[in-house]
Amino acid sequence: MSATLAANEDIERRRRAGERVLHLAFGEAGLPVHPALRDKLAAASERNGYGPVAGASGLRAAAAGYWTRRGLVTDPELVVSGPGSKSLLYGLLLAIGGDIVMPMPSWVSYAAQADLVGSRPILVPAPPGEGGVPDPELVVREVHRARAQGRTVSSVLVTLPDNPTGRLAPPVTVARLAEVARELNLTIISDEIYRDLVHDPSLPYTSPAELAPERTIITTGLSKSLALGGWRIGVARLPENAHLLRRRLLAVASEIWSAPAAPVQEAAAYAFGDPPELTERITRSRKLHGVVARAVYERFVAAGADVPAPQGGFYLYPDLGHLRLGGSAEVTKLLLEEHGIGVLPGHAFGDDPSAARVRVAVSLLYGDTAEERLAALNSPDPLRLPWIADNLDFLSAGLRELSPSRHAVPPKPRAALCGG
């Protein structure tokens, strides 16, 4: 099972048993559905036909408009919808074929999906302090090495901004990767589901589709920006003249999901139109994610962790190696079982198991009820809300107690010496 879903089930089981667990392991957006979206879904609830495999024309046109307003003129015929961007990524791996390069660390499902389709992932670290885009120079080396071994390497995957690190790759790194992809004839899959959740809107954002439009696929959805994870809807923007790829992807889709759910497509078409009430909701969501992520960042820094400052989404990736408590699995277990703090181990994201890095998601700190979450979304100072302040205090206390002296393994007793 996916590490995130397994951790979520384990933490919920512990909570039902009466344990207090601070849930920092699951990347759910943690906010209520906007009423306008509920109304659109209800109004379309009688639409029970299958519809086109690629998605309804209204949805594809709306998604094309979404990208066009962000500087990427898009033909609706090159938009394909599916039940979540996760399904589209899986279909794309099948349609493209060959092995794939991806960042290390990277979202848990990337490598797992590659394994499922028989593609061997090539994990390449991001440049120091960055995330989401593998180091372009290392990509060159690793692709040449793999091809020398007879492997077919067809694609490279990036996440902008990134899960698990919360970082946004700078334009210079994206530009160099686009050059490398062209030199090596790689298709770029750019997962941009967190694009609208960059904390600082003035931070420069470059999609590889701007620089290598002939070989870049973009995937996105509404799970994160509008907290619609359970609605399962996503869209892919295919490259220029990618008619063969489109036919292959639709062939996969027709055999796996047939067509996205028609009522959800209707609501998604409305959302991708960027109506003012939803863009305003996304703006407030982005601010809330940024404020709480920064507060959690400061608490890990105070505990001595080495952690890059978050720039987008609701994730952090602290390194607790200074505590010398073992690798990511050992640190994750200690945090959960002895301090009630649920995180994900870095090795689930392809990282070195001996490194004490963990993925932290802050989006379930906003409250336990829809009323609390809405209050957090509307608050000018969400950190002062009692339930968020209490969660942050609980985190600080747990991190303070996470010390080598408290968790040191006692030395084995020495054998007694026999006198003579």
Short mmCIF file of C-alpha atoms in Angstrom, two decimals:
data_model
loop_
_atom_site.label_atom_id
_atom_site.label_comp_id
_atom_site.label_asym_id
_atom_site.label_seq_id
_atom_site.Cartn_x
_atom_site.Cartn_y
_atom_site.Cartn_z
CA MET A 1 0.00 0.00 0.00
CA SER A 2 1.07 3.60 -0.63
CA ALA A 3 3.14 4.81 2.33
CA THR A 4 0.96 7.89 2.76
CA LEU A 5 -2.29 5.94 2.78
CA ALA A 6 -0.87 3.28 5.09
CA ALA A 7 0.38 5.91 7.54
CA ASN A 8 -2.98 7.68 7.46
CA GLU A 9 -4.82 4.47 8.32
CA ASP A 10 -2.37 3.65 11.13
CA ILE A 11 -2.70 7.12 12.68
CA GLU A 12 -6.50 7.06 12.46
CA ARG A 13 -6.50 3.63 14.13
CA ARG A 14 -4.37 5.02 16.98
CA ARG A 15 -6.69 8.01 17.35
CA ARG A 16 -9.76 5.78 17.55
CA ALA A 17 -7.99 3.90 20.33
CA GLY A 18 -7.69 7.14 22.30
CA GLU A 19 -4.08 8.10 21.52
CA ARG A 20 -3.23 11.72 20.80
CA VAL A 21 -1.36 11.79 17.50
CA LEU A 22 -0.37 14.94 15.67
CA HIS A 23 -1.11 13.99 12.07
CA LEU A 24 1.76 15.29 9.91
CA ALA A 25 1.91 12.31 7.58
CA PHE A 26 -0.89 12.82 5.04
CA GLY A 27 -0.86 15.34 2.19
CA GLU A 28 -4.55 16.15 2.20
CA ALA A 29 -5.36 19.85 1.79
CA GLY A 30 -7.35 19.87 5.03
CA LEU A 31 -9.97 22.47 4.06
CA PRO A 32 -13.73 22.42 3.38
CA VAL A 33 -15.23 22.30 -0.10
CA HIS A 34 -16.30 25.70 -1.41
CA PRO A 35 -20.13 25.96 -1.47
CA ALA A 36 -20.16 26.98 -5.14
CA LEU A 37 -18.44 23.71 -6.05
CA ARG A 38 -20.95 21.70 -4.04
CA ASP A 39 -23.76 23.46 -5.90
CA LYS A 40 -22.20 22.69 -9.30
CA LEU A 41 -21.76 19.02 -8.37
CA ALA A 42 -25.32 18.70 -7.12
CA ALA A 43 -26.73 20.39 -10.21
CA ALA A 44 -24.92 17.87 -12.43
CA SER A 45 -25.76 14.82 -10.33
CA GLU A 46 -28.22 13.43 -12.91
CA ARG A 47 -25.49 13.20 -15.55
CA ASN A 48 -24.84 9.47 -15.43
CA GLY A 49 -23.60 8.71 -18.95
CA TYR A 50 -20.05 7.62 -19.62
CA GLY A 51 -19.05 10.53 -21.85
CA PRO A 52 -15.87 10.88 -23.95
CA VAL A 53 -12.76 9.02 -22.76
CA ALA A 54 -10.68 12.21 -22.97
CA GLY A 55 -13.20 14.10 -20.88
CA ALA A 56 -16.10 16.41 -21.66
CA SER A 57 -15.40 19.17 -24.16
CA GLY A 58 -16.39 21.82 -21.62
CA LEU A 59 -13.83 20.56 -19.12
CA ARG A 60 -11.06 20.30 -21.71
CA ALA A 61 -11.79 23.83 -22.95
CA ALA A 62 -11.78 25.16 -19.37
CA ALA A 63 -8.44 23.45 -18.63
CA ALA A 64 -6.99 24.86 -21.86
CA GLY A 65 -8.09 28.31 -20.72
CA TYR A 66 -6.52 27.74 -17.29
CA TRP A 67 -3.12 27.08 -18.85
CA THR A 68 -3.49 29.84 -21.46
CA ARG A 69 -4.04 32.40 -18.68
CA ARG A 70 -0.77 31.18 -17.16
CA GLY A 71 1.17 31.83 -20.34
CA LEU A 72 0.83 28.43 -22.01
CA VAL A 73 -1.48 28.68 -25.00
CA THR A 74 -3.25 25.31 -25.07
CA ASP A 75 -5.31 23.43 -27.65
CA PRO A 76 -8.28 21.70 -25.93
CA GLU A 77 -7.69 18.71 -28.24
CA LEU A 78 -4.40 18.11 -26.44
CA VAL A 79 -6.05 18.04 -22.99
CA VAL A 80 -6.98 14.67 -21.49
CA SER A 81 -8.92 14.29 -18.25
CA GLY A 82 -8.88 11.39 -15.83
CA PRO A 83 -9.98 10.41 -12.30
CA GLY A 84 -7.15 12.32 -10.66
CA SER A 85 -3.72 13.31 -11.89
CA LYS A 86 -2.42 10.13 -10.22
CA SER A 87 -4.33 7.99 -12.73
CA LEU A 88 -3.11 10.14 -15.60
CA LEU A 89 0.51 9.73 -14.47
CA TYR A 90 0.06 5.97 -14.44
CA GLY A 91 -1.51 6.03 -17.90
CA LEU A 92 1.30 8.20 -19.22
CA LEU A 93 3.95 5.79 -17.95
CA LEU A 94 2.20 3.00 -19.84
CA ALA A 95 1.76 5.11 -22.98
CA ILE A 96 5.36 6.40 -23.09
CA GLY A 97 7.15 3.19 -22.09
CA GLY A 98 10.80 2.79 -21.18
CA ASP A 99 12.55 3.72 -17.95
CA ILE A 100 12.08 7.09 -16.26
CA VAL A 101 14.34 9.52 -14.40
CA MET A 102 12.89 11.13 -11.29
CA PRO A 103 14.14 13.28 -8.42
CA MET A 104 15.39 11.78 -5.19
CA PRO A 105 13.48 12.25 -2.95
CA SER A 106 10.15 12.34 -4.79
CA TRP A 107 6.50 11.58 -4.13
CA VAL A 108 6.00 7.98 -3.00
CA SER A 109 3.73 6.95 -5.90
CA TYR A 110 6.09 7.89 -8.73
CA ALA A 111 8.54 5.01 -8.28
CA ALA A 112 5.77 2.64 -7.21
CA GLN A 113 3.82 3.32 -10.41
CA ALA A 114 6.96 2.87 -12.49
CA ASP A 115 7.47 -0.54 -10.85
CA LEU A 116 3.87 -1.51 -11.59
CA VAL A 117 4.25 -0.83 -15.32
CA GLY A 118 7.67 -2.52 -15.54
CA SER A 119 9.65 0.70 -15.81
CA ARG A 120 12.82 0.90 -13.75
CA PRO A 121 13.06 4.34 -12.10
CA ILE A 122 16.40 6.13 -12.11
CA LEU A 123 16.54 8.26 -8.96
CA VAL A 124 18.73 11.35 -9.26
CA PRO A 125 19.24 13.86 -6.40
CA ALA A 126 18.13 17.44 -6.82
CA PRO A 127 20.80 20.16 -6.61
CA PRO A 128 21.67 21.08 -2.98
CA GLY A 129 18.94 23.11 -1.31
CA GLU A 130 16.47 22.46 -4.13
CA GLY A 131 13.76 19.89 -4.76
CA GLY A 132 11.45 18.53 -7.41
CA VAL A 133 13.89 18.59 -10.34
CA PRO A 134 16.80 16.13 -10.61
CA ASP A 135 20.22 17.71 -11.01
CA PRO A 136 20.48 18.12 -14.80
CA GLU A 137 24.19 17.27 -14.98
CA LEU A 138 23.64 14.09 -13.00
CA VAL A 139 20.73 13.24 -15.31
CA VAL A 140 23.13 13.31 -18.26
CA ARG A 141 25.53 10.96 -16.50
CA GLU A 142 22.88 8.52 -15.29
CA VAL A 143 21.02 8.33 -18.61
CA HIS A 144 24.24 7.67 -20.53
CA ARG A 145 25.15 4.98 -17.99
CA ALA A 146 21.74 3.30 -18.24
CA ARG A 147 21.73 3.38 -22.03
CA ALA A 148 25.22 1.91 -22.10
CA GLN A 149 23.72 -1.03 -20.19
CA GLY A 150 21.10 -1.50 -22.89
CA ARG A 151 18.23 0.18 -21.06
CA THR A 152 15.69 2.36 -22.84
CA VAL A 153 15.28 5.64 -20.97
CA SER A 154 12.36 7.63 -22.32
CA SER A 155 11.29 10.26 -19.81
CA VAL A 156 12.13 12.46 -16.84
CA LEU A 157 9.67 13.59 -14.17
CA VAL A 158 9.63 16.85 -12.22
CA THR A 159 7.35 18.30 -9.52
CA LEU A 160 6.84 22.08 -9.35
CA PRO A 161 6.66 22.94 -6.45
CA ASP A 162 7.79 19.77 -4.80
CA ASN A 163 6.40 17.07 -2.59
CA PRO A 164 8.17 16.10 -0.26
CA THR A 165 10.56 19.05 0.15
CA GLY A 166 8.17 21.97 -0.30
CA ARG A 167 10.76 23.66 -2.53
CA LEU A 168 10.28 25.26 -5.94
CA ALA A 169 13.08 24.61 -8.44
CA PRO A 170 14.55 27.90 -9.73
CA PRO A 171 14.17 28.85 -13.41
CA VAL A 172 17.86 28.19 -14.13
CA THR A 173 17.56 24.55 -13.06
CA VAL A 174 14.35 24.05 -15.04
CA ALA A 175 15.96 25.65 -18.09
CA ARG A 176 18.99 23.41 -17.92
CA LEU A 177 16.82 20.31 -17.50
CA ALA A 178 14.84 21.31 -20.59
CA GLU A 179 18.13 21.52 -22.53
CA VAL A 180 19.22 18.13 -21.25
CA ALA A 181 15.87 16.56 -22.12
CA ARG A 182 16.20 17.85 -25.67
CA GLU A 183 19.80 16.60 -25.97
CA LEU A 184 18.85 13.15 -24.63
CA ASN A 185 15.45 12.97 -26.38
CA LEU A 186 13.51 12.60 -23.13
CA THR A 187 9.86 13.39 -22.61
CA ILE A 188 9.34 15.64 -19.58
CA ILE A 189 6.40 14.91 -17.28
CA SER A 190 5.83 18.00 -15.14
CA ASP A 191 3.55 17.44 -12.14
CA GLU A 192 2.26 20.94 -11.39
CA ILE A 193 -0.59 20.14 -9.03
CA TYR A 194 0.83 22.57 -6.43
CA ARG A 195 1.43 25.41 -8.89
CA ASP A 196 -1.30 27.64 -7.46
CA LEU A 197 -0.03 27.08 -3.90
CA VAL A 198 3.38 28.78 -4.19
CA HIS A 199 3.49 30.75 -0.93
CA ASP A 200 5.03 33.90 -2.39
CA PRO A 201 3.31 34.81 -5.67
CA SER A 202 6.32 36.94 -6.65
CA LEU A 203 8.60 33.90 -6.64
CA PRO A 204 9.54 33.16 -10.28
CA TYR A 205 7.79 30.10 -11.65
CA THR A 206 9.01 28.39 -14.82
CA SER A 207 7.29 25.36 -16.32
CA PRO A 208 9.41 23.23 -18.66
CA ALA A 209 6.51 23.55 -21.11
CA GLU A 210 7.58 27.17 -21.64
CA LEU A 211 11.06 26.08 -22.71
CA ALA A 212 10.53 22.67 -24.30
CA PRO A 213 6.88 22.67 -25.43
CA GLU A 214 7.45 19.91 -27.97
CA ARG A 215 8.33 17.35 -25.26
CA THR A 216 6.64 18.47 -22.04
CA ILE A 217 3.48 16.98 -20.52
CA ILE A 218 1.86 18.83 -17.62
CA THR A 219 -0.44 17.15 -15.12
CA THR A 220 -2.56 18.91 -12.54
CA GLY A 221 -5.81 18.58 -10.63
CA LEU A 222 -7.98 20.16 -7.96
CA SER A 223 -6.99 17.95 -5.01
CA LYS A 224 -4.60 20.47 -3.50
CA SER A 225 -5.58 23.99 -4.58
CA LEU A 226 -9.30 23.46 -3.88
CA ALA A 227 -9.09 20.55 -1.42
CA LEU A 228 -11.02 18.12 -3.66
CA GLY A 229 -8.89 15.02 -3.12
CA GLY A 230 -11.91 12.75 -2.72
CA TRP A 231 -13.55 13.98 -5.93
CA ARG A 232 -10.79 12.42 -8.08
CA ILE A 233 -10.37 14.65 -11.12
CA GLY A 234 -7.23 15.63 -13.02
CA VAL A 235 -6.11 16.89 -16.41
CA ALA A 236 -3.03 16.47 -18.57
CA ARG A 237 -1.72 18.92 -21.15
CA LEU A 238 0.08 17.02 -23.91
CA PRO A 239 2.93 18.40 -26.03
CA GLU A 240 2.56 19.97 -29.46
CA ASN A 241 1.79 17.44 -32.20
CA ALA A 242 1.58 14.58 -29.66
CA HIS A 243 -1.19 12.83 -31.54
CA LEU A 244 0.32 9.34 -31.22
CA LEU A 245 0.85 9.82 -27.48
CA ARG A 246 -2.75 11.00 -27.16
CA ARG A 247 -4.06 7.88 -28.90
CA ARG A 248 -1.96 5.65 -26.65
CA LEU A 249 -3.07 7.45 -23.50
CA LEU A 250 -6.72 7.24 -24.51
CA ALA A 251 -6.31 3.54 -25.28
CA VAL A 252 -5.01 3.03 -21.72
CA ALA A 253 -7.75 5.22 -20.25
CA SER A 254 -10.49 3.39 -22.13
CA GLU A 255 -9.45 0.10 -20.57
CA ILE A 256 -8.85 1.39 -17.01
CA TRP A 257 -11.28 4.18 -16.15
CA SER A 258 -13.49 4.55 -19.27
CA ALA A 259 -14.26 8.21 -18.52
CA PRO A 260 -14.05 10.55 -15.54
CA ALA A 261 -17.21 10.94 -13.43
CA ALA A 262 -19.55 13.26 -15.34
CA PRO A 263 -20.86 15.37 -12.39
CA VAL A 264 -17.31 15.96 -11.12
CA GLN A 265 -16.24 17.05 -14.61
CA GLU A 266 -18.98 19.67 -14.58
CA ALA A 267 -17.73 21.12 -11.28
CA ALA A 268 -14.11 20.91 -12.47
CA ALA A 269 -14.91 22.83 -15.66
CA TYR A 270 -16.29 25.60 -13.46
CA ALA A 271 -13.19 25.53 -11.23
CA PHE A 272 -10.69 25.63 -14.11
CA GLY A 273 -12.47 28.73 -15.37
CA ASP A 274 -10.88 30.65 -12.43
CA PRO A 275 -14.11 32.28 -11.19
CA PRO A 276 -13.42 35.09 -8.67
CA GLU A 277 -14.90 33.28 -5.67
CA LEU A 278 -12.56 30.30 -6.23
CA THR A 279 -9.43 32.31 -6.99
CA GLU A 280 -10.09 34.20 -3.76
CA ARG A 281 -10.45 30.88 -1.90
CA ILE A 282 -7.15 29.65 -3.37
CA THR A 283 -5.44 32.89 -2.34
CA ARG A 284 -6.55 32.43 1.27
CA SER A 285 -5.61 28.75 1.18
CA ARG A 286 -2.14 29.59 -0.10
CA LYS A 287 -1.64 32.10 2.72
CA LEU A 288 -2.81 29.63 5.36
CA HIS A 289 -0.55 26.85 4.06
CA GLY A 290 2.41 29.23 3.97
CA VAL A 291 1.86 30.65 7.46
CA VAL A 292 1.46 27.27 9.15
CA ALA A 293 4.28 25.65 7.15
CA ARG A 294 6.59 28.48 8.23
CA ALA A 295 5.57 28.05 11.87
CA VAL A 296 6.29 24.31 11.73
CA TYR A 297 9.59 25.05 9.96
CA GLU A 298 10.60 27.37 12.81
CA ARG A 299 9.91 24.68 15.38
CA PHE A 300 12.10 22.15 13.59
CA VAL A 301 14.85 24.76 13.25
CA ALA A 302 14.60 25.47 16.99
CA ALA A 303 15.07 21.73 17.59
CA GLY A 304 18.33 21.85 15.60
CA ALA A 305 17.03 20.20 12.42
CA ASP A 306 18.50 21.02 9.04
CA VAL A 307 15.40 21.89 7.00
CA PRO A 308 14.99 23.91 3.79
CA ALA A 309 12.46 26.71 4.13
CA PRO A 310 9.12 25.73 2.54
CA GLN A 311 8.13 27.60 -0.63
CA GLY A 312 4.96 25.88 -1.83
CA GLY A 313 2.25 23.42 -0.91
CA PHE A 314 2.14 22.23 2.69
CA TYR A 315 5.31 20.18 3.11
CA LEU A 316 8.69 20.30 4.83
CA TYR A 317 11.59 17.86 4.72
CA PRO A 318 13.65 18.16 7.93
CA ASP A 319 16.86 16.27 8.56
CA LEU A 320 17.19 15.16 12.20
CA GLY A 321 20.57 13.53 11.71
CA HIS A 322 22.16 15.75 14.35
CA LEU A 323 20.35 13.71 17.01
CA ARG A 324 22.05 10.48 15.94
CA LEU A 325 18.96 8.39 16.55
CA GLY A 326 19.23 6.22 13.46
CA GLY A 327 17.82 6.44 9.96
CA SER A 328 14.46 7.68 8.77
CA ALA A 329 12.57 4.55 9.87
CA GLU A 330 13.93 4.72 13.41
CA VAL A 331 13.24 8.45 13.75
CA THR A 332 9.71 8.07 12.36
CA LYS A 333 8.97 5.27 14.81
CA LEU A 334 10.26 7.26 17.79
CA LEU A 335 8.26 10.32 16.83
CA LEU A 336 5.04 8.34 16.52
CA GLU A 337 5.26 5.80 19.31
CA GLU A 338 6.89 7.91 22.02
CA HIS A 339 5.92 11.48 21.14
CA GLY A 340 2.64 11.17 19.25
CA ILE A 341 3.94 12.87 16.10
CA GLY A 342 3.10 11.13 12.83
CA VAL A 343 5.41 11.80 9.87
CA LEU A 344 6.62 9.78 6.88
CA PRO A 345 10.16 8.38 6.62
CA GLY A 346 12.39 9.76 3.89
CA HIS A 347 13.16 6.30 2.55
CA ALA A 348 9.51 6.04 1.41
CA PHE A 349 10.38 8.85 -1.03
CA GLY A 350 13.42 7.02 -2.38
CA ASP A 351 15.88 8.68 -0.02
CA ASP A 352 18.84 6.99 1.68
CA PRO A 353 17.35 4.89 4.53
CA SER A 354 20.32 5.71 6.76
CA ALA A 355 19.55 9.45 6.58
CA ALA A 356 17.27 10.79 9.31
CA ARG A 357 15.06 12.79 6.95
CA VAL A 358 11.28 12.79 7.26
CA ARG A 359 8.40 14.31 5.29
CA VAL A 360 6.14 16.61 7.27
CA ALA A 361 2.70 17.70 6.00
CA VAL A 362 1.10 20.58 7.91
CA SER A 363 -2.34 20.65 6.29
CA LEU A 364 -4.17 18.58 8.91
CA LEU A 365 -3.25 21.02 11.69
CA TYR A 366 -6.01 23.44 10.74
CA GLY A 367 -8.70 21.77 12.81
CA ASP A 368 -10.65 18.57 13.40
CA THR A 369 -14.00 19.90 12.18
CA ALA A 370 -15.18 21.79 9.13
CA GLU A 371 -15.99 24.76 11.38
CA GLU A 372 -12.45 24.90 12.78
CA ARG A 373 -10.88 24.57 9.34
CA LEU A 374 -13.05 27.32 7.93
CA ALA A 375 -12.15 29.54 10.87
CA ALA A 376 -8.46 28.89 10.15
CA LEU A 377 -8.98 29.77 6.51
CA ASN A 378 -10.71 33.04 7.38
CA SER A 379 -8.50 34.07 10.30
CA PRO A 380 -6.10 37.02 9.88
CA ASP A 381 -3.78 35.25 12.34
CA PRO A 382 -4.44 31.48 12.28
CA LEU A 383 -1.51 30.75 14.61
CA ARG A 384 -3.44 32.39 17.45
CA LEU A 385 -6.40 30.05 17.10
CA PRO A 386 -6.33 27.82 20.20
CA TRP A 387 -6.39 24.48 18.39
CA ILE A 388 -3.58 25.43 16.00
CA ALA A 389 -1.52 26.96 18.82
CA ASP A 390 -2.04 23.80 20.87
CA ASN A 391 -0.92 21.60 17.96
CA LEU A 392 2.22 23.68 17.52
CA ASP A 393 2.98 23.54 21.24
CA PHE A 394 2.52 19.76 21.19
CA LEU A 395 4.97 19.55 18.27
CA SER A 396 7.54 21.73 20.04
CA ALA A 397 7.31 19.64 23.21
CA GLY A 398 7.77 16.40 21.29
CA LEU A 399 10.76 17.73 19.39
CA ARG A 400 12.39 18.98 22.60
CA GLU A 401 12.07 15.50 24.10
CA LEU A 402 13.57 13.86 21.02
CA SER A 403 17.13 13.78 22.32
CA PRO A 404 20.02 11.29 22.15
CA SER A 405 20.22 11.06 25.94
CA ARG A 406 16.54 10.12 26.25
CA HIS A 407 16.63 7.49 23.51
CA ALA A 408 20.17 6.18 23.79
CA VAL A 409 20.47 2.43 23.65
CA PRO A 410 22.13 1.27 26.91
CA PRO A 411 25.48 -0.46 26.44
CA LYS A 412 25.57 -4.19 26.75
CA PRO A 413 26.96 -5.33 30.13
CA ARG A 414 30.53 -6.55 30.02
CA ALA A 415 31.19 -10.15 31.04
CA ALA A 416 32.56 -10.47 34.59
CA LEU A 417 36.26 -11.26 34.81
CA CYS A 418 37.12 -14.47 36.63
CA GLY A 419 39.68 -14.03 39.46
CA GLY A 420 42.45 -16.57 39.92
#
